[in-house]
PDB file of C-alpha atoms in Angstrom:
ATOM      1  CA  UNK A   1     -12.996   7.129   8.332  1.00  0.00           C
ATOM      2  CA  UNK A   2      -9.715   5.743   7.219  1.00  0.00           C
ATOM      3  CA  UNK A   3      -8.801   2.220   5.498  1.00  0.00           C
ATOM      4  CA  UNK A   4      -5.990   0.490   4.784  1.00  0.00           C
ATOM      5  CA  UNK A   5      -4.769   1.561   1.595  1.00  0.00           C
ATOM      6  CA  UNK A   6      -5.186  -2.453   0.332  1.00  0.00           C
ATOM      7  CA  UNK A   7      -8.887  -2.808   1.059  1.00  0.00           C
ATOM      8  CA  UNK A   8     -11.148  -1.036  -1.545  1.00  0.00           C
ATOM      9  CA  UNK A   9      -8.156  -3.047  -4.051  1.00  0.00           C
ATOM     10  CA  UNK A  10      -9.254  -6.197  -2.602  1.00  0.00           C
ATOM     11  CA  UNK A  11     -13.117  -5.143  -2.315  1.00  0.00           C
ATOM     12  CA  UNK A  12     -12.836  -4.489  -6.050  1.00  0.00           C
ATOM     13  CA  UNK A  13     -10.907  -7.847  -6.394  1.00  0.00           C
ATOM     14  CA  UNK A  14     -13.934 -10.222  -4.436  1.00  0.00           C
ATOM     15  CA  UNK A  15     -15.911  -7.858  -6.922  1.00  0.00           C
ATOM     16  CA  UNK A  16     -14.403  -9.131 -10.060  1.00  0.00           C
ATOM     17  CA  UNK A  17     -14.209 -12.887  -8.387  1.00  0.00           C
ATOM     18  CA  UNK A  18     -17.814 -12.811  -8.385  1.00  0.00           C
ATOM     19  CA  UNK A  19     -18.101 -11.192 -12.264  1.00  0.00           C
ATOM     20  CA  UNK A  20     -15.957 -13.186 -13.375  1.00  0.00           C
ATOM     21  CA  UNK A  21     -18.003 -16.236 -12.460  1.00  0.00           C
ATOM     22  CA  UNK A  22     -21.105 -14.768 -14.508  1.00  0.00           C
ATOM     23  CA  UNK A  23     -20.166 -15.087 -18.156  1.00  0.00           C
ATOM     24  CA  UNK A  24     -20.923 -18.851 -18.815  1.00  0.00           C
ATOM     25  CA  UNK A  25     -23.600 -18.350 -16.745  1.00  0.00           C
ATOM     26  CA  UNK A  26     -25.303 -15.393 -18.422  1.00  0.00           C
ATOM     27  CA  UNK A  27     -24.920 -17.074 -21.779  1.00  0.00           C
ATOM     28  CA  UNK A  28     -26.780 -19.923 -20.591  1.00  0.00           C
ATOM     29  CA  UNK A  29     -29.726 -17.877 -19.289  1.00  0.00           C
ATOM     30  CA  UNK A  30     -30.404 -15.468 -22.416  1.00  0.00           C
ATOM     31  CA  UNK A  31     -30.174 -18.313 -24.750  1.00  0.00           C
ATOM     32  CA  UNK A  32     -33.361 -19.279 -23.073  1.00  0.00           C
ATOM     33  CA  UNK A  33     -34.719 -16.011 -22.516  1.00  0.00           C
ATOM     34  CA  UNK A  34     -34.615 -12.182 -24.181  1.00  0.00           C
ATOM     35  CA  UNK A  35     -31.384 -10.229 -23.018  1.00  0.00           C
ATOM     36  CA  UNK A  36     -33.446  -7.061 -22.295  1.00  0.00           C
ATOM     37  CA  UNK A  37     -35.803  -9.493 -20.211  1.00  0.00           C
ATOM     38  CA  UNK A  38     -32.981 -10.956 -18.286  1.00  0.00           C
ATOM     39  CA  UNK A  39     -31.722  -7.826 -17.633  1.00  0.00           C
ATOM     40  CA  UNK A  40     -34.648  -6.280 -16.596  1.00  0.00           C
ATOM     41  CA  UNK A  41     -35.705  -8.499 -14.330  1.00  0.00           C
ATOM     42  CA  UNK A  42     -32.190  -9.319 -12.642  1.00  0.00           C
ATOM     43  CA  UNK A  43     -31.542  -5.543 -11.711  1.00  0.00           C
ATOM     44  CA  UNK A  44     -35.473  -5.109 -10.595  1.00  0.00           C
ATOM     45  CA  UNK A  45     -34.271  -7.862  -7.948  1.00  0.00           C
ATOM     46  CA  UNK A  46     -31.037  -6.127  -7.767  1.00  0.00           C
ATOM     47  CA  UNK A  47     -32.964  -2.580  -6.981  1.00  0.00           C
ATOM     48  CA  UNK A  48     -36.034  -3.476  -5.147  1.00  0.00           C
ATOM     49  CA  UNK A  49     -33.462  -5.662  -2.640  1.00  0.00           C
ATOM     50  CA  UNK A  50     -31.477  -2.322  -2.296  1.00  0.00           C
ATOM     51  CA  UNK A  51     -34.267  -0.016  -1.489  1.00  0.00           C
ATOM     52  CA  UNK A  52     -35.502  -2.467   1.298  1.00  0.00           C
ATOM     53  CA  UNK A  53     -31.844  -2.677   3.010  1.00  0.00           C
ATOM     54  CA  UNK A  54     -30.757   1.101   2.577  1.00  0.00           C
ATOM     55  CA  UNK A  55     -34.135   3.252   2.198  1.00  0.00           C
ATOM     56  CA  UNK A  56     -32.331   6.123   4.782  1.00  0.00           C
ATOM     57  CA  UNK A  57     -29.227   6.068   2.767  1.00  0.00           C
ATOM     58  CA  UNK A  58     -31.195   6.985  -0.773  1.00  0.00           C
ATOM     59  CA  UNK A  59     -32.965   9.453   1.072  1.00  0.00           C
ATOM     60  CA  UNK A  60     -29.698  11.052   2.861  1.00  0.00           C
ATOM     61  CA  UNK A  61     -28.577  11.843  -1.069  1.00  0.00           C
ATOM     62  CA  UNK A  62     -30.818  14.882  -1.512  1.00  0.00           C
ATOM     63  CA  UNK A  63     -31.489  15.977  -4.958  1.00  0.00           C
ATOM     64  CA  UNK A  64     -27.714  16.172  -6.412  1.00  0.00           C
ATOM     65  CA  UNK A  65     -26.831  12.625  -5.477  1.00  0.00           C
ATOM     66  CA  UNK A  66     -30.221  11.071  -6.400  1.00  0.00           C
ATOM     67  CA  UNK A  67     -29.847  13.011 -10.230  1.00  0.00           C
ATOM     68  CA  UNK A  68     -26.234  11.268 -10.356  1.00  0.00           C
ATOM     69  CA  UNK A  69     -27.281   7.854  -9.200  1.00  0.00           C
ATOM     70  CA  UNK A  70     -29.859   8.142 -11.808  1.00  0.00           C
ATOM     71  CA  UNK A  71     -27.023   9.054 -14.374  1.00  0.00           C
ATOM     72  CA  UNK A  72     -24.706   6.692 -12.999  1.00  0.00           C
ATOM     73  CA  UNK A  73     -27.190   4.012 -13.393  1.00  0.00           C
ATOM     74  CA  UNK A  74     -28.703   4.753 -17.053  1.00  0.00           C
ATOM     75  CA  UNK A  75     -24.975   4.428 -18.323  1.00  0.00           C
ATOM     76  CA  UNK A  76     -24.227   1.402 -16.565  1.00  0.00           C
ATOM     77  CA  UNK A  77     -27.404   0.397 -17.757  1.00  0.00           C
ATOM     78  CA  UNK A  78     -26.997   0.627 -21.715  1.00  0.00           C
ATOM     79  CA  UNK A  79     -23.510  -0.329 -21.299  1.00  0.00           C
ATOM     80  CA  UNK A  80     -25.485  -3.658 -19.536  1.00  0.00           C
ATOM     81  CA  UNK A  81     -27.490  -4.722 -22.647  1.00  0.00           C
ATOM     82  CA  UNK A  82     -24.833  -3.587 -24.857  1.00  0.00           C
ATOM     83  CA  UNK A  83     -22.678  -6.261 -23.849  1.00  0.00           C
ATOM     84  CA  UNK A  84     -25.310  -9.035 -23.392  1.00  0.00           C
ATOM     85  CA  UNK A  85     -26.213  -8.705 -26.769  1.00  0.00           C
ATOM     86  CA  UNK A  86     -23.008  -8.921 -27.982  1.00  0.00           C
ATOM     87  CA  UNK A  87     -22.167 -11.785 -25.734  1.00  0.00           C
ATOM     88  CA  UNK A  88     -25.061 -13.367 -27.522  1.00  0.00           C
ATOM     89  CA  UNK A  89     -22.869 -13.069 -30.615  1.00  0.00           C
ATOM     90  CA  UNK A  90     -19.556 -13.985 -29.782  1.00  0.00           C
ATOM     91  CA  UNK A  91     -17.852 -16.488 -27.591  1.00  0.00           C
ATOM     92  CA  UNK A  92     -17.470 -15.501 -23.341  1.00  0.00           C
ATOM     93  CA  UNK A  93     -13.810 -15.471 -23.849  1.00  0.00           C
ATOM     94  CA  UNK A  94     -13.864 -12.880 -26.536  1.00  0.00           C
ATOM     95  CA  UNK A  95     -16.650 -10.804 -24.968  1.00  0.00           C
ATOM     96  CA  UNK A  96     -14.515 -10.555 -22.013  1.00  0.00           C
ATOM     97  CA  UNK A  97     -11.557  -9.200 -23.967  1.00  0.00           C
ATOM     98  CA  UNK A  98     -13.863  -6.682 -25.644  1.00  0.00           C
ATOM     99  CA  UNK A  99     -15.397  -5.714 -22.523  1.00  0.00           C
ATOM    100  CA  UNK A 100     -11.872  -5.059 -20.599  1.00  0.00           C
ATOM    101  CA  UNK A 101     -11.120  -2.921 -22.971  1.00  0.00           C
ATOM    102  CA  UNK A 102     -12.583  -0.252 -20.716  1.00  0.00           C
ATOM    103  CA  UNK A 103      -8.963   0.039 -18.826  1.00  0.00           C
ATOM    104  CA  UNK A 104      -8.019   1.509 -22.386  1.00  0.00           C
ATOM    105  CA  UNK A 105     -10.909   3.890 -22.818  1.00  0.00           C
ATOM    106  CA  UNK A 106     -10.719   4.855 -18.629  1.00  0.00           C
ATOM    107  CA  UNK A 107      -7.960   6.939 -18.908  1.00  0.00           C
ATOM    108  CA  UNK A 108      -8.573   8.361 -22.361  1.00  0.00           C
ATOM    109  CA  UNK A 109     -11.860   9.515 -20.873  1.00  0.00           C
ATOM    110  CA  UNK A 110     -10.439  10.553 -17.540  1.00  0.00           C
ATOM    111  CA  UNK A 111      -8.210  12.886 -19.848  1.00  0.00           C
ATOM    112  CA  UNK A 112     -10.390  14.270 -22.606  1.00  0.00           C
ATOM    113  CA  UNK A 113     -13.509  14.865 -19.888  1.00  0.00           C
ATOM    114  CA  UNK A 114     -11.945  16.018 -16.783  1.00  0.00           C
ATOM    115  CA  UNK A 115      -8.405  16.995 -17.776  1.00  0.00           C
ATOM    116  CA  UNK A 116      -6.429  14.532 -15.751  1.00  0.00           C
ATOM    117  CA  UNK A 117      -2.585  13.989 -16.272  1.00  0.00           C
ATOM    118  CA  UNK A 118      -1.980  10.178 -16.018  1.00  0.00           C
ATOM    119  CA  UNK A 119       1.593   9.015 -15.056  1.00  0.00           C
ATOM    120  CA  UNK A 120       3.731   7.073 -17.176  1.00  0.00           C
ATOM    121  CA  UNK A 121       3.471   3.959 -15.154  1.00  0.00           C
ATOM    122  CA  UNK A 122      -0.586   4.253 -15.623  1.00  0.00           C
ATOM    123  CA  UNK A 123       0.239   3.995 -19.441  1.00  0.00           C
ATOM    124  CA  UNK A 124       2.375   1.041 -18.751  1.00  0.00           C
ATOM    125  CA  UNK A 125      -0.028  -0.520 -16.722  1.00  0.00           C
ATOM    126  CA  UNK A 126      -2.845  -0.004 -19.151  1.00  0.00           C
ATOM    127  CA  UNK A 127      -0.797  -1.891 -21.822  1.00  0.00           C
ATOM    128  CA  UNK A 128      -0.067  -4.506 -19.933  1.00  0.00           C
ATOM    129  CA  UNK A 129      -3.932  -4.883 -18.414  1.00  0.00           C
ATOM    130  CA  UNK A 130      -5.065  -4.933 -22.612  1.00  0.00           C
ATOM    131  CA  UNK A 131      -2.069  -7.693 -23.220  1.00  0.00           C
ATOM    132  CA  UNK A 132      -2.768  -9.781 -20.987  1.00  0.00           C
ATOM    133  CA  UNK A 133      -6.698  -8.847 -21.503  1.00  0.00           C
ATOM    134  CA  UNK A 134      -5.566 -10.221 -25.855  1.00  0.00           C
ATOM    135  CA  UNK A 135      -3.956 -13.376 -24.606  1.00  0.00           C
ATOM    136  CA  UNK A 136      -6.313 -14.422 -22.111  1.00  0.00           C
ATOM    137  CA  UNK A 137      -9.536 -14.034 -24.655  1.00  0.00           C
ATOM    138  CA  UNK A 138      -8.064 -14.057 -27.932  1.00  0.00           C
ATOM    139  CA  UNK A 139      -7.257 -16.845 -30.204  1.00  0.00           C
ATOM    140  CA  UNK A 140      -8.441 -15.595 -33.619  1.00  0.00           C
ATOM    141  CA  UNK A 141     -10.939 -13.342 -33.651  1.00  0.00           C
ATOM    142  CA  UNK A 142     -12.940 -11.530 -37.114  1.00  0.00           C
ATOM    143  CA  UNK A 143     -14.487  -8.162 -35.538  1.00  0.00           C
ATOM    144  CA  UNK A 144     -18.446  -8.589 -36.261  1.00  0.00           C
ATOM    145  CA  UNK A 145     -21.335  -7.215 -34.746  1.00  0.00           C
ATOM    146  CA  UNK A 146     -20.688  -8.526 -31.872  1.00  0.00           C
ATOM    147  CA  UNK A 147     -17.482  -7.444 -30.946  1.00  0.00           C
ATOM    148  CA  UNK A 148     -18.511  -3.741 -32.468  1.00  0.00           C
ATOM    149  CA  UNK A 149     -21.354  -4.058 -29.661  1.00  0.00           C
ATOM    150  CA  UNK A 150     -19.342  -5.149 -26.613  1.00  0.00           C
ATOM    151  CA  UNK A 151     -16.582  -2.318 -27.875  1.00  0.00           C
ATOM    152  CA  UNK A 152     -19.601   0.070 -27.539  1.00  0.00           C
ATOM    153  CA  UNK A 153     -20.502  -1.259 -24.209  1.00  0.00           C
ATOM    154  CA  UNK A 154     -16.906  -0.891 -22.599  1.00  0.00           C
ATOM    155  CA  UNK A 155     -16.938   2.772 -23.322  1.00  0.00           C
ATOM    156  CA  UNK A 156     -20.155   3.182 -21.636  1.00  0.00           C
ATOM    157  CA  UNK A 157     -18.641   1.211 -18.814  1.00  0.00           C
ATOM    158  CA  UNK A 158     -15.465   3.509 -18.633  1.00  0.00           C
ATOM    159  CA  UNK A 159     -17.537   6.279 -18.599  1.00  0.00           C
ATOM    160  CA  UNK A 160     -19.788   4.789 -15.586  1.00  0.00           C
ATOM    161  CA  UNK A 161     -15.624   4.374 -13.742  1.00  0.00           C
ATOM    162  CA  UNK A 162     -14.837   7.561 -14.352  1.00  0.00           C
ATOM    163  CA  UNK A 163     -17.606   9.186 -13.165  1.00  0.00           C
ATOM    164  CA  UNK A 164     -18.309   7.312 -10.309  1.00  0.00           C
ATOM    165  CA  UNK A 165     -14.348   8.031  -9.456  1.00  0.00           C
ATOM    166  CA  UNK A 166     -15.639  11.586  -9.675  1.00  0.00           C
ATOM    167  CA  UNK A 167     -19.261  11.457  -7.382  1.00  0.00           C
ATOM    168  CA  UNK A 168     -18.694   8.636  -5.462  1.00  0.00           C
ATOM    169  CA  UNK A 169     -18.077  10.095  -2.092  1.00  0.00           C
ATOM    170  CA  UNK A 170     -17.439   8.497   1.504  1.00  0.00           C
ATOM    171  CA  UNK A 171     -20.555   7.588   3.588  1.00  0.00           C
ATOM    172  CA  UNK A 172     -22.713   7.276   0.559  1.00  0.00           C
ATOM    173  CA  UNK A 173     -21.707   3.839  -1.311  1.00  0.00           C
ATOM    174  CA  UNK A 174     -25.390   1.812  -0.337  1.00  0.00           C
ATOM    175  CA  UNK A 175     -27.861   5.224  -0.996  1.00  0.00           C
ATOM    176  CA  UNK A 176     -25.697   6.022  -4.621  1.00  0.00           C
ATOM    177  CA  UNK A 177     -25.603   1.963  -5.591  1.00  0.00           C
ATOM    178  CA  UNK A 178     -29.613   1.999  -4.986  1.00  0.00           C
ATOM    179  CA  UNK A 179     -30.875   4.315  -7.274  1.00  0.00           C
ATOM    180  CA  UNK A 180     -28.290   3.288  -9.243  1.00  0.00           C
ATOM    181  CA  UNK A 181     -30.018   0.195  -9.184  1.00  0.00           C
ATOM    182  CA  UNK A 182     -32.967   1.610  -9.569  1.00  0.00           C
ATOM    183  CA  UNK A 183     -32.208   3.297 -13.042  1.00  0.00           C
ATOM    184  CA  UNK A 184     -30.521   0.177 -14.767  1.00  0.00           C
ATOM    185  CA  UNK A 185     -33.512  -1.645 -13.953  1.00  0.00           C
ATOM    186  CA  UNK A 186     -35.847   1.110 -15.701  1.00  0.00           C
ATOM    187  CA  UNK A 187     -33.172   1.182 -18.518  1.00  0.00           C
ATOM    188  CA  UNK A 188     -33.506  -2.377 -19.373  1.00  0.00           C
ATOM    189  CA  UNK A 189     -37.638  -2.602 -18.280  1.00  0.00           C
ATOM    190  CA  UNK A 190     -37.981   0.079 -21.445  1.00  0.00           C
ATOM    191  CA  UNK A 191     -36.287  -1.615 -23.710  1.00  0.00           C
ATOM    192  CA  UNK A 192     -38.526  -4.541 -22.922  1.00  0.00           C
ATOM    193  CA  UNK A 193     -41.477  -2.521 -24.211  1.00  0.00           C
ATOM    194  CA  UNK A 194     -40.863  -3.262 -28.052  1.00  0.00           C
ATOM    195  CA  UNK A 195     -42.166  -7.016 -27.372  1.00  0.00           C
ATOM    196  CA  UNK A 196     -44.958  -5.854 -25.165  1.00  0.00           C
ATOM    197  CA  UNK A 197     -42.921  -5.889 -21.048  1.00  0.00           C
ATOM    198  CA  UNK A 198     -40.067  -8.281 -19.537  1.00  0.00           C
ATOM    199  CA  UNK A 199     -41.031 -12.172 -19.482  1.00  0.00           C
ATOM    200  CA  UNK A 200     -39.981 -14.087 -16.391  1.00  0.00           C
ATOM    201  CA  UNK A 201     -37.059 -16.874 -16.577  1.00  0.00           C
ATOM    202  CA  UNK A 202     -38.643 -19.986 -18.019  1.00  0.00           C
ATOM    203  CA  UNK A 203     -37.475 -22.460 -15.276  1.00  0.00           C
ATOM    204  CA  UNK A 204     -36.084 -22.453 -11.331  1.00  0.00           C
ATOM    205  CA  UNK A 205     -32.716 -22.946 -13.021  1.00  0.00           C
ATOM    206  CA  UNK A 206     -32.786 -19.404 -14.925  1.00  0.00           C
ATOM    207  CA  UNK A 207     -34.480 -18.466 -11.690  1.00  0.00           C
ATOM    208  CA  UNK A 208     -31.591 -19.066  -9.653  1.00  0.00           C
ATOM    209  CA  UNK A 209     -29.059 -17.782 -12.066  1.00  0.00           C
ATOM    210  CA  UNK A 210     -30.951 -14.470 -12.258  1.00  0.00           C
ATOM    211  CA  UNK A 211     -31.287 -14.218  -8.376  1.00  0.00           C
ATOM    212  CA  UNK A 212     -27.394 -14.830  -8.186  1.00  0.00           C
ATOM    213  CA  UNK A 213     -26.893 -12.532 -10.854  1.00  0.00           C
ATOM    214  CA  UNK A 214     -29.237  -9.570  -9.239  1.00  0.00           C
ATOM    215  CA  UNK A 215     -28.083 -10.076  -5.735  1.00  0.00           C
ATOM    216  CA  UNK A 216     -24.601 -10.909  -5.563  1.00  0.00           C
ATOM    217  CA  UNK A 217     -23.007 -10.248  -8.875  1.00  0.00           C
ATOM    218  CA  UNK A 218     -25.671  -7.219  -9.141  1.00  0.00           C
ATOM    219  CA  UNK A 219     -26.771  -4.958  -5.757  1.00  0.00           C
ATOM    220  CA  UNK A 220     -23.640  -6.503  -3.671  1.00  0.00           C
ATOM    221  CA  UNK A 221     -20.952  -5.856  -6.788  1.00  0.00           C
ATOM    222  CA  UNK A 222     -22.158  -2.676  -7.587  1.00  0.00           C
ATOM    223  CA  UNK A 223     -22.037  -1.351  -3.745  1.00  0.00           C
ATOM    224  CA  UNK A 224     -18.751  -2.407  -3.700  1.00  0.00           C
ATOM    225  CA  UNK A 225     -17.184  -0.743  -6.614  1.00  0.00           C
ATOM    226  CA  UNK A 226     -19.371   2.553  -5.412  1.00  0.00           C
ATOM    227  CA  UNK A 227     -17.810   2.239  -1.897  1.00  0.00           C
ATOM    228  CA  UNK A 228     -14.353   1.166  -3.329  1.00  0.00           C
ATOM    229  CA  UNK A 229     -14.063   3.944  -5.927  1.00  0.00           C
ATOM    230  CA  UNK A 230     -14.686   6.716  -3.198  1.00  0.00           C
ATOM    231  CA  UNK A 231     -11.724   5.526  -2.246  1.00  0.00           C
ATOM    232  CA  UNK A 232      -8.973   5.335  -5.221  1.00  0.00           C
ATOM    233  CA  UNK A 233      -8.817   6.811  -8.741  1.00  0.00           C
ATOM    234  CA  UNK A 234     -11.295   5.720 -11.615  1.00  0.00           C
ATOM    235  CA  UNK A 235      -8.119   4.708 -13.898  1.00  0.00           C
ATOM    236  CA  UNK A 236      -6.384   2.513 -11.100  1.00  0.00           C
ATOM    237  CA  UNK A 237      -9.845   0.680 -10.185  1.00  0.00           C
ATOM    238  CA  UNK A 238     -10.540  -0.171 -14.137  1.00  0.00           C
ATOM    239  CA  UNK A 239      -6.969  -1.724 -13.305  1.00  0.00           C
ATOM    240  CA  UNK A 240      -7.907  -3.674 -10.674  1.00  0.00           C
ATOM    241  CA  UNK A 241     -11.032  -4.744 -12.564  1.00  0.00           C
ATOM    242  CA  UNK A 242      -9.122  -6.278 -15.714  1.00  0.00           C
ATOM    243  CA  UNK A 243      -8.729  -8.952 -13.222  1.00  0.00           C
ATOM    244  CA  UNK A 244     -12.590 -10.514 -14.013  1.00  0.00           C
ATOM    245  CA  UNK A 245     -10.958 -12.117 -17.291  1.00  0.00           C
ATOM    246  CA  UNK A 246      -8.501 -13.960 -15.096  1.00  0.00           C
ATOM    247  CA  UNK A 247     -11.649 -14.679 -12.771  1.00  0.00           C
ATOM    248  CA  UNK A 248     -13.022 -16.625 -15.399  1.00  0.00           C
ATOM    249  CA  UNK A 249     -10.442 -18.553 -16.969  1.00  0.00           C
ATOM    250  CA  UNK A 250      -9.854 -20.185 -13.374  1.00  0.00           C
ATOM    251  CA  UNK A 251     -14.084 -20.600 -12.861  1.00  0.00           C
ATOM    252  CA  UNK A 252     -13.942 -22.164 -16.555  1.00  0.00           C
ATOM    253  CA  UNK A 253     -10.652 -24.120 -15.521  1.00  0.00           C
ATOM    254  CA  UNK A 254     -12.123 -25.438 -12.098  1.00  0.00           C
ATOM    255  CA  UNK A 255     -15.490 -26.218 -13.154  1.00  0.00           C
ATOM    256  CA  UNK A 256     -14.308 -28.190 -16.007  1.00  0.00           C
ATOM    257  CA  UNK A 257     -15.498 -26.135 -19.019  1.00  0.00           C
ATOM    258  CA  UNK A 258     -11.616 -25.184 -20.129  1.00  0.00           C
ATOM    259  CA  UNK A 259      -8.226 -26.774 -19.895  1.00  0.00           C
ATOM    260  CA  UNK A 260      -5.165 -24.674 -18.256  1.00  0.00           C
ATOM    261  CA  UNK A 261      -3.155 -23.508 -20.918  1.00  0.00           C
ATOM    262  CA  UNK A 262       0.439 -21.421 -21.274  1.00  0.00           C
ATOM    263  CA  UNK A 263      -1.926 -18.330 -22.766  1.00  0.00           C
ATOM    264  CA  UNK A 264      -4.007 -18.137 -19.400  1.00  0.00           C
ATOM    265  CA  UNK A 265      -0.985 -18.318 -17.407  1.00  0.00           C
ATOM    266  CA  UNK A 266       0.846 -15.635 -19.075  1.00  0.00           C
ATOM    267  CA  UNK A 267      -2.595 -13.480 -19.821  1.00  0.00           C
ATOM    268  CA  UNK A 268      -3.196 -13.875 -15.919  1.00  0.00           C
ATOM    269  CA  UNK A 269       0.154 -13.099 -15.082  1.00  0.00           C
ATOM    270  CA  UNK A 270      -0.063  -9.277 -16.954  1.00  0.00           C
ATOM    271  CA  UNK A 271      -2.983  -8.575 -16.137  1.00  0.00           C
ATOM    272  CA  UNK A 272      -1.761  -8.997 -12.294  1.00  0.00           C
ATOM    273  CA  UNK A 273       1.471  -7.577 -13.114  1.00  0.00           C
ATOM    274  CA  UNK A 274      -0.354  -4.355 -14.331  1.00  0.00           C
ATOM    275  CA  UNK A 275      -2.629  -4.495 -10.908  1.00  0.00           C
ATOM    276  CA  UNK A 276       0.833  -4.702  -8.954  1.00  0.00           C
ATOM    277  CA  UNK A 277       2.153  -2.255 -10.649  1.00  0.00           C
ATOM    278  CA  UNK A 278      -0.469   0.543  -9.988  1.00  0.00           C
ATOM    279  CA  UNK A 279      -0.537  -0.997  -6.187  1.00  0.00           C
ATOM    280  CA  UNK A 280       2.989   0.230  -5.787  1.00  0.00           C
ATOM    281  CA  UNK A 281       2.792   3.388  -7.341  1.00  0.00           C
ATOM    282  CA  UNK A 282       4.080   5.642  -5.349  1.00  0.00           C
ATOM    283  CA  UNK A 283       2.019   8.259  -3.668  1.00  0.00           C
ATOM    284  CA  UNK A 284       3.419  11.785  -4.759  1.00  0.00           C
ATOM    285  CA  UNK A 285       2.716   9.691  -8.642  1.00  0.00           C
ATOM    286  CA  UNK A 286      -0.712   8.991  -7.207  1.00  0.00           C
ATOM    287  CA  UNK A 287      -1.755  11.734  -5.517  1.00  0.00           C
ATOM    288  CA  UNK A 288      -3.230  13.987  -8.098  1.00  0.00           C
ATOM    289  CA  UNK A 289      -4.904  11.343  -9.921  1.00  0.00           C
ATOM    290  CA  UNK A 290      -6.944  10.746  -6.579  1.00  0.00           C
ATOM    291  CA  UNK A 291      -7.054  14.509  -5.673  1.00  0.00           C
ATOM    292  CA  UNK A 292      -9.012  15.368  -9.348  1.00  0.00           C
ATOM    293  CA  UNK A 293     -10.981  11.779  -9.814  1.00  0.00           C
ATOM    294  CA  UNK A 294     -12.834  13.207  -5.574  1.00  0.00           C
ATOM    295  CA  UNK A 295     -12.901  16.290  -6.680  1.00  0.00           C
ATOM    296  CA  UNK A 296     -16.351  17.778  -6.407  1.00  0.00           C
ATOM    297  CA  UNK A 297     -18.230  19.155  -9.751  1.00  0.00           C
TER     298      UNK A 297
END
């Protein structure tokens, strides 16, 4: 089935919205609880929810999908407590610099694993993205654990874009983001284990933060970058997804927790410069970078 060449753009774009509204949010929880405990118990949620809505899908994967899901979903799934315990660290703003850095490390992966030419307007685009990324986040910033952590846990996320570009394929978005599911939530349940198993969130408002953060930022984001990445190349949707930053200054903006400044205006206007630009790339540019990111392995 065809789309419109806009919609998995805008799918990843409601995606990012909703991302981009978790930062505060998470910090707030795992101050109160472990991050490994939070984590585990958000993508349980996330996973058990997805196995009751798409049982037929998982099952339709057979053994080669169900091996990547579970691949898919262990590197999503260190990359996930990677950055939460950096985040624990360092401000929001700075662990979503550190964390976009993943349009940076997309392509280089995309290049050095599966031997894909990237235009010169993807280059261009990917230094505008990390610009815009540096003024949006940055004000002053000494590189500590922290930031060494969230570093670490954009890689892992770049390598979860890229290969999802590569085994993501059409009609199999809900069975591949299940087991996916699945495997973050055993990723994060073992490294529980050191303090003896995941605690629950200490009050209804953790509660409802971790439901929010299982079932919409969680099962629904994550079936919606599956399903939108069978559909463009891994390097243009790590684009696309430099827009959470920009998601965030506006939640912090219209919730009250920052003040609109000249450095979010101009961050927010290259990071969406860079999306635009990769929007109107033109399709003989494009076409090879989609050809070898659906190409099957």
């Amino acid at each position: 089935m065809s789309y419109p060449r806009t919609l998995p753009t805008l799918g990843l774009l409601a995606m990012t919205a909703v991302w981009g509204s978790t930062f505060v949010l998470i910090k707030d929880v795992v101050a109160r609880m472990p991050v490994a405990d939070f984590l585990a118990v958000r993508f349980a949620v996330a996973a058990l929810a997805m196995l009751v809505l798409f049982p037929r899908q998982v099952w339709r994967l057979g053994r080669t999908g169900l091996a990547r899901g579970f691949a898919l979903g262990v590197i999503y799934g260190i990359g996930q407590l990677l950055q939460t315990w950096g985040l624990q660290l360092i401000a929001p703003s700075v662990s979503g610099f550190a964390t976009g850095m993943y349009v940076v490390f997309t392509p280089i992966l995309a290049t050095l694993l599966l031997g894909q030419r990237m235009a010169g307007v993807v280059w261009v685009a990917v230094g505008l993205a990390t610009a815009g990324l540096a003024l949006l986040s940055l004000n002053g910033v000494s590189v500590d654990m922290g930031v060494w952590l969230t570093l670490a846990s954009a890689i892992f996320y770049a390598l979860h874009i890229v290969l999802l570009g590569q085994w993501s394929l059409h009609g199999e978005a809900f069975g591949l983001s299940a087991v996916q599911m699945v495997a973050i939530a055993l990723v994060c349940l073992v490294a529980t284990l050191p303090h003896g198993g995941p605690m629950p969130p200490p009050d209804r408002a953790a509660w409802l933060g971790v439901l929010y953060m299982a079932l919409i930022a969680g099962a629904g984001a994550m079936a919606m970058q599956t399903w939108a990445q069978a559909h463009m190349p891994a390097t243009r949707a790590a684009i696309v997804m430099t827009t959470e930053p920009v998601f965030a200054a506006a939640f912090a903006v219209a919730f009250g927790r920052d003040v609109l400044s000249w450095r979010m205006l101009a961050g927010g206007a290259l990071v969406l410069g860079a999306m635009y630009l990769v929007e109107l790339m033109p399709r003989r540019t494009e076409a090879p970078i989609a050809e070898a990111a659906h190409h099957e392995v």
